[in-house]
């Protein structure tokens, strides 16, 4: 396995398990423990994980993992979700896209479309979509976070000027009662504005988001018109979606 592929797998495993031993990593990567120790030292020097005796762990909890770690977590599932969402968006549509690694995948999946107008508070999304000359990409102003997200009152005010066809929303966690949860109050306010000003809300959430805790309530899963995920949802969530006639798409 190539070094870059090993590093991606190591970060994925560490993020999923919180802590993993050198022996387990060596087995999963099919290399010697000495190679794993060198890999872990390099990743730790880059502040992508923390070294521990006999293994490695995340610098933070998985729920608030570094953006570079979250990019490789559930990547295949996020890409499948993104492709299905892109199929739902017609050419010449207007849409919001919020902050998140899944919404970045949606941006990539939209590159074959024509004539889209995109309003986003995600610099990574803007960079991806601005490659298309026939796309009109508007970036909200505000405070730029290290992960490329843009937040603040100015961002919220900018979003509130528009009414668009689709709001494509990612989320950090979904409680068993359907509450949509996130960590940054400023980001939550912007996402709430996106939901309010979208004719259809498309929620992108891989299976790891269900049951994951976060501190700030954004809204409820029933605020969405369609929910895109990669596995069957918990029973309570499915019943809630059915009750409110929210379309569930398993990708």
Short mmCIF file of C-alpha atoms in Angstrom, two decimals:
data_model
loop_
_atom_site.label_atom_id
_atom_site.label_comp_id
_atom_site.label_asym_id
_atom_site.label_seq_id
_atom_site.Cartn_x
_atom_site.Cartn_y
_atom_site.Cartn_z
CA UNK A 1 0.00 0.00 0.00
CA UNK A 2 1.35 3.42 -0.97
CA UNK A 3 2.28 5.85 1.78
CA UNK A 4 -0.48 8.35 1.00
CA UNK A 5 -3.08 5.58 0.95
CA UNK A 6 -1.77 4.28 4.28
CA UNK A 7 -2.02 7.73 5.83
CA UNK A 8 -5.61 8.11 4.63
CA UNK A 9 -6.53 4.69 6.02
CA UNK A 10 -4.77 5.39 9.34
CA UNK A 11 -6.63 8.68 9.78
CA UNK A 12 -9.92 7.01 8.89
CA UNK A 13 -9.38 4.18 11.40
CA UNK A 14 -8.22 6.52 14.16
CA UNK A 15 -11.20 8.80 13.60
CA UNK A 16 -13.65 5.88 13.65
CA UNK A 17 -12.22 4.16 16.74
CA UNK A 18 -10.82 7.07 18.74
CA UNK A 19 -7.76 4.92 19.57
CA UNK A 20 -6.15 2.07 17.65
CA UNK A 21 -3.03 0.02 18.39
CA UNK A 22 0.12 -0.17 16.29
CA UNK A 23 -0.47 -3.90 15.80
CA UNK A 24 -3.98 -3.38 14.46
CA UNK A 25 -2.79 -0.63 12.12
CA UNK A 26 0.07 -2.79 10.85
CA UNK A 27 -2.38 -5.60 10.15
CA UNK A 28 -4.91 -3.37 8.39
CA UNK A 29 -2.25 -1.62 6.30
CA UNK A 30 -0.28 -4.84 5.68
CA UNK A 31 3.06 -3.32 6.68
CA UNK A 32 5.52 -3.80 9.52
CA UNK A 33 5.07 -2.15 12.95
CA UNK A 34 8.22 -0.14 12.23
CA UNK A 35 6.59 1.37 9.12
CA UNK A 36 3.45 2.18 11.12
CA UNK A 37 5.52 3.93 13.80
CA UNK A 38 7.16 6.10 11.12
CA UNK A 39 3.74 6.89 9.63
CA UNK A 40 2.33 7.82 13.02
CA UNK A 41 5.29 10.04 13.83
CA UNK A 42 4.81 11.91 10.56
CA UNK A 43 1.06 12.30 11.06
CA UNK A 44 1.59 13.43 14.65
CA UNK A 45 4.18 15.99 13.53
CA UNK A 46 1.52 17.34 11.14
CA UNK A 47 -0.95 17.47 14.07
CA UNK A 48 -3.33 15.08 12.31
CA UNK A 49 -3.42 12.64 15.24
CA UNK A 50 -1.93 12.07 18.70
CA UNK A 51 0.68 9.41 19.49
CA UNK A 52 0.03 7.20 22.51
CA UNK A 53 1.97 4.29 23.98
CA UNK A 54 1.43 1.41 21.59
CA UNK A 55 -0.90 3.24 19.24
CA UNK A 56 -2.55 6.49 18.17
CA UNK A 57 -5.70 8.48 18.86
CA UNK A 58 -7.51 11.57 17.68
CA UNK A 59 -6.51 15.04 18.81
CA UNK A 60 -10.19 15.73 19.45
CA UNK A 61 -13.30 13.58 19.68
CA UNK A 62 -14.46 11.99 16.43
CA UNK A 63 -17.47 14.30 16.45
CA UNK A 64 -15.25 17.35 16.15
CA UNK A 65 -12.38 15.82 14.22
CA UNK A 66 -10.04 17.97 12.18
CA UNK A 67 -11.38 18.81 8.74
CA UNK A 68 -8.62 16.84 7.03
CA UNK A 69 -9.66 13.76 9.01
CA UNK A 70 -13.35 14.21 8.29
CA UNK A 71 -12.63 14.42 4.56
CA UNK A 72 -11.49 10.78 4.51
CA UNK A 73 -14.13 9.46 6.92
CA UNK A 74 -16.95 7.61 5.10
CA UNK A 75 -15.68 9.06 1.82
CA UNK A 76 -17.23 6.38 -0.40
CA UNK A 77 -20.61 6.77 1.30
CA UNK A 78 -20.49 10.56 1.03
CA UNK A 79 -19.69 10.31 -2.67
CA UNK A 80 -22.71 8.03 -3.25
CA UNK A 81 -24.96 10.44 -1.37
CA UNK A 82 -23.58 13.33 -3.39
CA UNK A 83 -24.30 11.62 -6.71
CA UNK A 84 -27.93 10.98 -5.75
CA UNK A 85 -28.42 14.57 -4.64
CA UNK A 86 -26.91 15.83 -7.88
CA UNK A 87 -29.44 13.72 -9.81
CA UNK A 88 -32.23 15.57 -8.00
CA UNK A 89 -31.00 19.02 -9.08
CA UNK A 90 -32.07 20.07 -12.62
CA UNK A 91 -29.91 22.24 -14.84
CA UNK A 92 -30.42 26.00 -14.39
CA UNK A 93 -31.45 25.61 -10.73
CA UNK A 94 -30.57 27.95 -7.88
CA UNK A 95 -29.22 26.46 -4.68
CA UNK A 96 -27.58 27.01 -1.32
CA UNK A 97 -24.73 24.73 -0.21
CA UNK A 98 -23.55 24.93 3.40
CA UNK A 99 -20.36 23.94 5.25
CA UNK A 100 -19.25 20.31 5.32
CA UNK A 101 -17.24 17.52 3.74
CA UNK A 102 -20.37 15.87 2.33
CA UNK A 103 -21.51 19.09 0.71
CA UNK A 104 -18.06 19.39 -0.88
CA UNK A 105 -18.71 16.01 -2.50
CA UNK A 106 -22.06 17.33 -3.74
CA UNK A 107 -20.25 20.27 -5.34
CA UNK A 108 -17.98 17.85 -7.23
CA UNK A 109 -21.01 15.84 -8.36
CA UNK A 110 -22.66 18.97 -9.76
CA UNK A 111 -19.82 19.79 -12.17
CA UNK A 112 -21.58 18.07 -15.07
CA UNK A 113 -24.61 20.34 -14.70
CA UNK A 114 -25.35 23.46 -16.73
CA UNK A 115 -26.31 26.99 -15.72
CA UNK A 116 -26.49 26.61 -11.94
CA UNK A 117 -26.58 29.54 -9.54
CA UNK A 118 -24.94 28.60 -6.26
CA UNK A 119 -24.87 30.64 -3.05
CA UNK A 120 -22.51 29.24 -0.45
CA UNK A 121 -20.73 29.98 2.82
CA UNK A 122 -18.12 27.32 2.02
CA UNK A 123 -14.91 28.46 0.30
CA UNK A 124 -14.05 24.88 -0.65
CA UNK A 125 -17.39 24.52 -2.47
CA UNK A 126 -16.87 27.88 -4.18
CA UNK A 127 -13.41 26.84 -5.38
CA UNK A 128 -14.77 23.59 -6.82
CA UNK A 129 -17.76 25.11 -8.60
CA UNK A 130 -16.08 28.26 -9.89
CA UNK A 131 -14.25 26.04 -12.39
CA UNK A 132 -17.46 25.97 -14.46
CA UNK A 133 -17.75 29.11 -16.61
CA UNK A 134 -21.54 28.79 -16.93
CA UNK A 135 -22.07 28.62 -13.15
CA UNK A 136 -22.87 31.75 -11.17
CA UNK A 137 -21.19 31.28 -7.78
CA UNK A 138 -21.93 33.76 -4.99
CA UNK A 139 -19.92 33.60 -1.76
CA UNK A 140 -21.35 35.00 1.45
CA UNK A 141 -19.16 37.42 3.38
CA UNK A 142 -18.22 36.98 7.02
CA UNK A 143 -15.59 35.42 9.25
CA UNK A 144 -13.56 32.72 7.48
CA UNK A 145 -12.78 29.64 9.58
CA UNK A 146 -9.70 27.50 9.07
CA UNK A 147 -11.82 24.80 7.39
CA UNK A 148 -13.04 27.26 4.74
CA UNK A 149 -16.44 27.84 6.31
CA UNK A 150 -17.78 31.40 6.45
CA UNK A 151 -19.93 32.41 9.42
CA UNK A 152 -21.28 35.43 11.25
CA UNK A 153 -24.14 37.89 11.20
CA UNK A 154 -23.10 39.25 7.82
CA UNK A 155 -23.20 35.73 6.37
CA UNK A 156 -26.69 35.17 7.73
CA UNK A 157 -27.90 38.54 6.41
CA UNK A 158 -26.51 37.72 2.95
CA UNK A 159 -28.31 34.36 2.82
CA UNK A 160 -31.59 36.00 3.87
CA UNK A 161 -31.59 38.10 0.69
CA UNK A 162 -32.31 35.05 -1.49
CA UNK A 163 -35.04 32.49 -2.14
CA UNK A 164 -33.68 29.47 -4.02
CA UNK A 165 -34.87 26.16 -5.45
CA UNK A 166 -32.74 23.86 -3.29
CA UNK A 167 -30.91 24.08 0.02
CA UNK A 168 -28.25 21.35 0.29
CA UNK A 169 -27.42 20.96 3.96
CA UNK A 170 -24.88 18.83 5.81
CA UNK A 171 -25.02 18.29 9.57
CA UNK A 172 -22.72 17.09 12.38
CA UNK A 173 -25.23 14.97 14.30
CA UNK A 174 -28.85 13.82 14.47
CA UNK A 175 -30.39 12.95 17.84
CA UNK A 176 -32.88 10.11 18.30
CA UNK A 177 -35.74 12.65 18.44
CA UNK A 178 -34.71 14.00 15.03
CA UNK A 179 -32.92 17.10 16.31
CA UNK A 180 -30.26 18.36 13.90
CA UNK A 181 -27.15 19.20 15.93
CA UNK A 182 -23.93 21.12 15.33
CA UNK A 183 -21.08 22.77 17.25
CA UNK A 184 -20.67 26.36 16.03
CA UNK A 185 -23.58 28.66 16.91
CA UNK A 186 -22.66 30.97 14.05
CA UNK A 187 -22.73 28.09 11.56
CA UNK A 188 -26.08 26.95 12.92
CA UNK A 189 -27.61 30.39 12.36
CA UNK A 190 -26.47 30.39 8.74
CA UNK A 191 -27.83 26.88 8.14
CA UNK A 192 -31.15 27.91 9.68
CA UNK A 193 -31.31 30.80 7.20
CA UNK A 194 -30.54 28.38 4.35
CA UNK A 195 -33.41 26.10 5.41
CA UNK A 196 -35.81 29.03 5.76
CA UNK A 197 -35.02 30.40 2.30
CA UNK A 198 -35.04 27.12 0.31
CA UNK A 199 -38.07 25.80 -1.55
CA UNK A 200 -36.74 22.26 -1.06
CA UNK A 201 -34.28 21.21 1.64
CA UNK A 202 -32.05 18.24 0.80
CA UNK A 203 -30.32 16.88 3.92
CA UNK A 204 -27.10 14.91 3.38
CA UNK A 205 -26.15 12.67 6.32
CA UNK A 206 -24.19 9.42 6.23
CA UNK A 207 -25.13 6.75 8.79
CA UNK A 208 -22.49 7.87 11.33
CA UNK A 209 -24.39 11.13 11.90
CA UNK A 210 -27.38 9.34 13.47
CA UNK A 211 -26.99 9.20 17.25
CA UNK A 212 -23.95 11.49 17.23
CA UNK A 213 -24.09 14.22 19.85
CA UNK A 214 -23.38 17.91 19.41
CA UNK A 215 -24.26 20.89 21.56
CA UNK A 216 -26.38 23.26 19.45
CA UNK A 217 -29.80 22.49 17.99
CA UNK A 218 -30.22 23.63 14.40
CA UNK A 219 -33.71 22.30 13.80
CA UNK A 220 -35.34 18.93 13.18
CA UNK A 221 -34.90 16.32 10.48
CA UNK A 222 -38.53 16.96 9.54
CA UNK A 223 -37.47 20.42 8.30
CA UNK A 224 -36.02 18.60 5.29
CA UNK A 225 -38.03 17.57 2.25
CA UNK A 226 -35.63 14.75 1.41
CA UNK A 227 -33.02 12.95 3.52
CA UNK A 228 -30.11 11.23 1.79
CA UNK A 229 -28.11 8.61 3.69
CA UNK A 230 -26.24 5.36 3.02
CA UNK A 231 -27.93 2.92 5.42
CA UNK A 232 -31.33 2.31 6.97
CA UNK A 233 -32.03 4.91 9.66
CA UNK A 234 -32.86 4.10 13.30
CA UNK A 235 -36.48 2.98 13.80
CA UNK A 236 -37.54 6.15 15.61
CA UNK A 237 -36.10 8.34 12.86
CA UNK A 238 -37.82 6.31 10.14
CA UNK A 239 -41.16 6.61 11.95
CA UNK A 240 -40.66 10.36 12.30
CA UNK A 241 -39.87 10.76 8.61
CA UNK A 242 -42.91 8.69 7.64
CA UNK A 243 -45.17 10.70 9.96
CA UNK A 244 -44.07 13.98 8.39
CA UNK A 245 -43.94 12.61 4.84
CA UNK A 246 -40.23 13.31 4.44
CA UNK A 247 -38.73 11.30 1.59
CA UNK A 248 -35.86 9.01 2.67
CA UNK A 249 -33.34 8.06 -0.02
CA UNK A 250 -30.82 5.34 0.84
CA UNK A 251 -27.86 5.59 -1.51
#
